[in-house]
Amino acid sequence: MKILNFEHFGDSRGNRRPLVIAHGLFGSCKNWRTISRNLSLRGVDVIAVDMRNHGQSFWDNDHSYIDLANDLKNVIDQFGGIADVIGHSMGGKAAMTLSLNYPQSVGNLVVIDIAPITYTHDQSANIEIMERLNLNYIESRSEADRELSKYVSDASLRAFFLQSLEIKGGTHARWLINLGALQRNMEKIMAFPKIYTSSLVDSLFIRGSMSTYVEDANFSAISRYFPNSKIITVAGAGHWVHVEKQQLVMSYLIKFLLETS
């Protein structure tokens, strides 16, 4: 059994159940370090994972949400068999699949800016952009950023991608993302698995008002799968709502995970 790489914040000997955090596509556990540290200071035992084909976790040809949910369950089983779970985007779909297939493994569920639906857009173009970089000649992050800027004008998006570029002296740079596997599985990543059950787990959905990932029309799908759910809209935030409005999102997480559990 392969276990995801993870960063552990807090004390697993505490009385509270742990919290597992699953990042989105092209991300890693590093994206959640600030929130993980802040929650651990409040007594939460946080396990922020690298999803398969990302970060320091194993690479695999398969990348379905059934696979990703099983990966999360394997981590949770290492920490007592039940955990609260936060998932953003791709990680949110994996967390929802986990809660639907293994409700006994999830205490409370937080899903950030994603719905249990199939999306019509995909991220193939971004994979093609990352593949354009000739890593044989990249010697610094600033150099990689200059090359990426030829194709991506958004500096924050370039910085997000470059968090997953490893540059070590004496060796060629490499992506810590299995771009080929993600490209081959893009249809599965954009979809949501056919699951015919619902989960009674207490669930909080947080969306950005400027994001198109969770529309009002998606509320019925959310309530069908997760009847014990609440939806919060964060004004002035996009898809990376937990980054753009971090303090506000933290307050929602604390209230939901600590004050009402």
mmCIF file with all atom_site columns, N, CA and C in Angstrom, residues 45-82:
data_model
loop_
_atom_site.group_PDB
_atom_site.id
_atom_site.type_symbol
_atom_site.label_atom_id
_atom_site.label_alt_id
_atom_site.label_comp_id
_atom_site.label_asym_id
_atom_site.label_entity_id
_atom_site.label_seq_id
_atom_site.pdbx_PDB_ins_code
_atom_site.Cartn_x
_atom_site.Cartn_y
_atom_site.Cartn_z
_atom_site.occupancy
_atom_site.B_iso_or_equiv
_atom_site.pdbx_formal_charge
_atom_site.auth_seq_id
_atom_site.auth_comp_id
_atom_site.auth_asym_id
_atom_site.auth_atom_id
_atom_site.pdbx_PDB_model_num
ATOM 1   N N  . ASP A 1 45 ? -4.498  18.750 15.301  1.00 0.00 ? 45 ASP A N  1
ATOM 2   C CA . ASP A 1 45 ? -3.457  17.885 14.746  1.00 0.00 ? 45 ASP A CA 1
ATOM 3   C C  . ASP A 1 45 ? -3.666  17.833 13.232  1.00 0.00 ? 45 ASP A C  1
ATOM 4   N N  . VAL A 1 46 ? -2.835  18.547 12.470  1.00 0.00 ? 46 VAL A N  1
ATOM 5   C CA . VAL A 1 46 ? -3.056  18.749 11.034  1.00 0.00 ? 46 VAL A CA 1
ATOM 6   C C  . VAL A 1 46 ? -2.114  17.872 10.216  1.00 0.00 ? 46 VAL A C  1
ATOM 7   N N  . ILE A 1 47 ? -2.680  17.184 9.243   1.00 0.00 ? 47 ILE A N  1
ATOM 8   C CA . ILE A 1 47 ? -1.908  16.398 8.292   1.00 0.00 ? 47 ILE A CA 1
ATOM 9   C C  . ILE A 1 47 ? -2.214  16.945 6.907   1.00 0.00 ? 47 ILE A C  1
ATOM 10  N N  . ALA A 1 48 ? -1.303  17.723 6.328   1.00 0.00 ? 48 ALA A N  1
ATOM 11  C CA . ALA A 1 48 ? -1.472  18.280 4.983   1.00 0.00 ? 48 ALA A CA 1
ATOM 12  C C  . ALA A 1 48 ? -0.739  17.377 4.002   1.00 0.00 ? 48 ALA A C  1
ATOM 13  N N  . VAL A 1 49 ? -1.465  16.818 3.047   1.00 0.00 ? 49 VAL A N  1
ATOM 14  C CA . VAL A 1 49 ? -0.892  15.802 2.169   1.00 0.00 ? 49 VAL A CA 1
ATOM 15  C C  . VAL A 1 49 ? -0.486  16.385 0.817   1.00 0.00 ? 49 VAL A C  1
ATOM 16  N N  . ASP A 1 50 ? 0.457   15.690 0.184   1.00 0.00 ? 50 ASP A N  1
ATOM 17  C CA . ASP A 1 50 ? 0.677   15.823 -1.259  1.00 0.00 ? 50 ASP A CA 1
ATOM 18  C C  . ASP A 1 50 ? -0.178  14.766 -1.926  1.00 0.00 ? 50 ASP A C  1
ATOM 19  N N  . MET A 1 51 ? -1.099  15.167 -2.782  1.00 0.00 ? 51 MET A N  1
ATOM 20  C CA . MET A 1 51 ? -1.902  14.185 -3.501  1.00 0.00 ? 51 MET A CA 1
ATOM 21  C C  . MET A 1 51 ? -1.021  13.393 -4.474  1.00 0.00 ? 51 MET A C  1
ATOM 22  N N  . ARG A 1 52 ? -1.477  12.217 -4.864  1.00 0.00 ? 52 ARG A N  1
ATOM 23  C CA . ARG A 1 52 ? -0.693  11.430 -5.823  1.00 0.00 ? 52 ARG A CA 1
ATOM 24  C C  . ARG A 1 52 ? -0.400  12.268 -7.076  1.00 0.00 ? 52 ARG A C  1
ATOM 25  N N  . ASN A 1 53 ? 0.734   12.016 -7.685  1.00 0.00 ? 53 ASN A N  1
ATOM 26  C CA . ASN A 1 53 ? 1.191   12.742 -8.877  1.00 0.00 ? 53 ASN A CA 1
ATOM 27  C C  . ASN A 1 53 ? 1.495   14.207 -8.607  1.00 0.00 ? 53 ASN A C  1
ATOM 28  N N  . HIS A 1 54 ? 1.687   14.562 -7.327  1.00 0.00 ? 54 HIS A N  1
ATOM 29  C CA . HIS A 1 54 ? 2.016   15.924 -6.921  1.00 0.00 ? 54 HIS A CA 1
ATOM 30  C C  . HIS A 1 54 ? 3.056   15.888 -5.806  1.00 0.00 ? 54 HIS A C  1
ATOM 31  N N  . GLY A 1 55 ? 3.860   16.952 -5.726  1.00 0.00 ? 55 GLY A N  1
ATOM 32  C CA . GLY A 1 55 ? 4.793   17.111 -4.616  1.00 0.00 ? 55 GLY A CA 1
ATOM 33  C C  . GLY A 1 55 ? 5.733   15.925 -4.478  1.00 0.00 ? 55 GLY A C  1
ATOM 34  N N  . GLN A 1 56 ? 5.884   15.454 -3.233  1.00 0.00 ? 56 GLN A N  1
ATOM 35  C CA . GLN A 1 56 ? 6.780   14.336 -2.935  1.00 0.00 ? 56 GLN A CA 1
ATOM 36  C C  . GLN A 1 56 ? 6.043   13.004 -2.884  1.00 0.00 ? 56 GLN A C  1
ATOM 37  N N  . SER A 1 57 ? 4.771   12.984 -3.259  1.00 0.00 ? 57 SER A N  1
ATOM 38  C CA . SER A 1 57 ? 4.021   11.733 -3.245  1.00 0.00 ? 57 SER A CA 1
ATOM 39  C C  . SER A 1 57 ? 4.318   10.900 -4.488  1.00 0.00 ? 57 SER A C  1
ATOM 40  N N  . PHE A 1 58 ? 3.882   9.667  -4.441  1.00 0.00 ? 58 PHE A N  1
ATOM 41  C CA . PHE A 1 58 ? 4.155   8.726  -5.521  1.00 0.00 ? 58 PHE A CA 1
ATOM 42  C C  . PHE A 1 58 ? 3.438   9.136  -6.811  1.00 0.00 ? 58 PHE A C  1
ATOM 43  N N  . TRP A 1 59 ? 4.020   8.714  -7.924  1.00 0.00 ? 59 TRP A N  1
ATOM 44  C CA . TRP A 1 59 ? 3.393   8.912  -9.228  1.00 0.00 ? 59 TRP A CA 1
ATOM 45  C C  . TRP A 1 59 ? 2.664   7.631  -9.621  1.00 0.00 ? 59 TRP A C  1
ATOM 46  N N  . ASP A 1 60 ? 1.551   7.790  -10.313 1.00 0.00 ? 60 ASP A N  1
ATOM 47  C CA . ASP A 1 60 ? 0.740   6.654  -10.711 1.00 0.00 ? 60 ASP A CA 1
ATOM 48  C C  . ASP A 1 60 ? 0.025   6.996  -12.010 1.00 0.00 ? 60 ASP A C  1
ATOM 49  N N  . ASN A 1 61 ? -0.213  6.003  -12.840 1.00 0.00 ? 61 ASN A N  1
ATOM 50  C CA . ASN A 1 61 ? -0.913  6.233  -14.100 1.00 0.00 ? 61 ASN A CA 1
ATOM 51  C C  . ASN A 1 61 ? -2.386  6.548  -13.878 1.00 0.00 ? 61 ASN A C  1
ATOM 52  N N  . ASP A 1 62 ? -2.946  6.086  -12.774 1.00 0.00 ? 62 ASP A N  1
ATOM 53  C CA . ASP A 1 62 ? -4.363  6.300  -12.482 1.00 0.00 ? 62 ASP A CA 1
ATOM 54  C C  . ASP A 1 62 ? -4.535  7.544  -11.613 1.00 0.00 ? 62 ASP A C  1
ATOM 55  N N  . HIS A 1 63 ? -5.575  8.315  -11.925 1.00 0.00 ? 63 HIS A N  1
ATOM 56  C CA . HIS A 1 63 ? -5.818  9.534  -11.155 1.00 0.00 ? 63 HIS A CA 1
ATOM 57  C C  . HIS A 1 63 ? -7.324  9.832  -11.124 1.00 0.00 ? 63 HIS A C  1
ATOM 58  N N  . SER A 1 64 ? -8.092  8.842  -10.715 1.00 0.00 ? 64 SER A N  1
ATOM 59  C CA . SER A 1 64 ? -9.536  9.039  -10.563 1.00 0.00 ? 64 SER A CA 1
ATOM 60  C C  . SER A 1 64 ? -9.829  9.484  -9.135  1.00 0.00 ? 64 SER A C  1
ATOM 61  N N  . TYR A 1 65 ? -11.031 9.999  -8.926  1.00 0.00 ? 65 TYR A N  1
ATOM 62  C CA . TYR A 1 65 ? -11.381 10.435 -7.568  1.00 0.00 ? 65 TYR A CA 1
ATOM 63  C C  . TYR A 1 65 ? -11.599 9.251  -6.629  1.00 0.00 ? 65 TYR A C  1
ATOM 64  N N  . ILE A 1 66 ? -11.925 8.099  -7.170  1.00 0.00 ? 66 ILE A N  1
ATOM 65  C CA . ILE A 1 66 ? -11.979 6.901  -6.332  1.00 0.00 ? 66 ILE A CA 1
ATOM 66  C C  . ILE A 1 66 ? -10.575 6.601  -5.803  1.00 0.00 ? 66 ILE A C  1
ATOM 67  N N  . ASP A 1 67 ? -9.573  6.703  -6.690  1.00 0.00 ? 67 ASP A N  1
ATOM 68  C CA . ASP A 1 67 ? -8.180  6.502  -6.275  1.00 0.00 ? 67 ASP A CA 1
ATOM 69  C C  . ASP A 1 67 ? -7.774  7.528  -5.224  1.00 0.00 ? 67 ASP A C  1
ATOM 70  N N  . LEU A 1 68 ? -8.088  8.792  -5.482  1.00 0.00 ? 68 LEU A N  1
ATOM 71  C CA . LEU A 1 68 ? -7.659  9.862  -4.578  1.00 0.00 ? 68 LEU A CA 1
ATOM 72  C C  . LEU A 1 68 ? -8.335  9.746  -3.220  1.00 0.00 ? 68 LEU A C  1
ATOM 73  N N  . ALA A 1 69 ? -9.607  9.349  -3.227  1.00 0.00 ? 69 ALA A N  1
ATOM 74  C CA . ALA A 1 69 ? -10.317 9.153  -1.957  1.00 0.00 ? 69 ALA A CA 1
ATOM 75  C C  . ALA A 1 69 ? -9.699  8.006  -1.165  1.00 0.00 ? 69 ALA A C  1
ATOM 76  N N  . ASN A 1 70 ? -9.343  6.932  -1.845  1.00 0.00 ? 70 ASN A N  1
ATOM 77  C CA . ASN A 1 70 ? -8.702  5.808  -1.157  1.00 0.00 ? 70 ASN A CA 1
ATOM 78  C C  . ASN A 1 70 ? -7.348  6.216  -0.583  1.00 0.00 ? 70 ASN A C  1
ATOM 79  N N  . ASP A 1 71 ? -6.621  7.072  -1.309  1.00 0.00 ? 71 ASP A N  1
ATOM 80  C CA . ASP A 1 71 ? -5.346  7.581  -0.792  1.00 0.00 ? 71 ASP A CA 1
ATOM 81  C C  . ASP A 1 71 ? -5.562  8.326  0.523   1.00 0.00 ? 71 ASP A C  1
ATOM 82  N N  . LEU A 1 72 ? -6.589  9.173  0.565   1.00 0.00 ? 72 LEU A N  1
ATOM 83  C CA . LEU A 1 72 ? -6.876  9.933  1.783   1.00 0.00 ? 72 LEU A CA 1
ATOM 84  C C  . LEU A 1 72 ? -7.277  9.004  2.920   1.00 0.00 ? 72 LEU A C  1
ATOM 85  N N  . LYS A 1 73 ? -8.081  7.982  2.603   1.00 0.00 ? 73 LYS A N  1
ATOM 86  C CA . LYS A 1 73 ? -8.479  7.033  3.640   1.00 0.00 ? 73 LYS A CA 1
ATOM 87  C C  . LYS A 1 73 ? -7.266  6.303  4.214   1.00 0.00 ? 73 LYS A C  1
ATOM 88  N N  . ASN A 1 74 ? -6.316  5.962  3.366   1.00 0.00 ? 74 ASN A N  1
ATOM 89  C CA . ASN A 1 74 ? -5.112  5.276  3.845   1.00 0.00 ? 74 ASN A CA 1
ATOM 90  C C  . ASN A 1 74 ? -4.333  6.144  4.832   1.00 0.00 ? 74 ASN A C  1
ATOM 91  N N  . VAL A 1 75 ? -4.290  7.457  4.574   1.00 0.00 ? 75 VAL A N  1
ATOM 92  C CA . VAL A 1 75 ? -3.628  8.368  5.508   1.00 0.00 ? 75 VAL A CA 1
ATOM 93  C C  . VAL A 1 75 ? -4.416  8.449  6.808   1.00 0.00 ? 75 VAL A C  1
ATOM 94  N N  . ILE A 1 76 ? -5.725  8.607  6.694   1.00 0.00 ? 76 ILE A N  1
ATOM 95  C CA . ILE A 1 76 ? -6.576  8.711  7.885   1.00 0.00 ? 76 ILE A CA 1
ATOM 96  C C  . ILE A 1 76 ? -6.449  7.459  8.749   1.00 0.00 ? 76 ILE A C  1
ATOM 97  N N  . ASP A 1 77 ? -6.350  6.315  8.114   1.00 0.00 ? 77 ASP A N  1
ATOM 98  C CA . ASP A 1 77 ? -6.215  5.059  8.867   1.00 0.00 ? 77 ASP A CA 1
ATOM 99  C C  . ASP A 1 77 ? -4.920  5.028  9.680   1.00 0.00 ? 77 ASP A C  1
ATOM 100 N N  . GLN A 1 78 ? -3.901  5.776  9.236   1.00 0.00 ? 78 GLN A N  1
ATOM 101 C CA . GLN A 1 78 ? -2.646  5.845  9.986   1.00 0.00 ? 78 GLN A CA 1
ATOM 102 C C  . GLN A 1 78 ? -2.785  6.692  11.248  1.00 0.00 ? 78 GLN A C  1
ATOM 103 N N  . PHE A 1 79 ? -3.863  7.496  11.305  1.00 0.00 ? 79 PHE A N  1
ATOM 104 C CA . PHE A 1 79 ? -4.061  8.420  12.420  1.00 0.00 ? 79 PHE A CA 1
ATOM 105 C C  . PHE A 1 79 ? -5.372  8.147  13.159  1.00 0.00 ? 79 PHE A C  1
ATOM 106 N N  . GLY A 1 80 ? -5.746  6.888  13.261  1.00 0.00 ? 80 GLY A N  1
ATOM 107 C CA . GLY A 1 80 ? -6.879  6.525  14.098  1.00 0.00 ? 80 GLY A CA 1
ATOM 108 C C  . GLY A 1 80 ? -8.155  6.163  13.369  1.00 0.00 ? 80 GLY A C  1
ATOM 109 N N  . GLY A 1 81 ? -8.221  6.377  12.045  1.00 0.00 ? 81 GLY A N  1
ATOM 110 C CA . GLY A 1 81 ? -9.373  5.905  11.286  1.00 0.00 ? 81 GLY A CA 1
ATOM 111 C C  . GLY A 1 81 ? -10.480 6.905  11.048  1.00 0.00 ? 81 GLY A C  1
ATOM 112 N N  . ILE A 1 82 ? -10.414 8.078  11.692  1.00 0.00 ? 82 ILE A N  1
ATOM 113 C CA . ILE A 1 82 ? -11.408 9.127  11.447  1.00 0.00 ? 82 ILE A CA 1
ATOM 114 C C  . ILE A 1 82 ? -10.725 10.480 11.554  1.00 0.00 ? 82 ILE A C  1
#
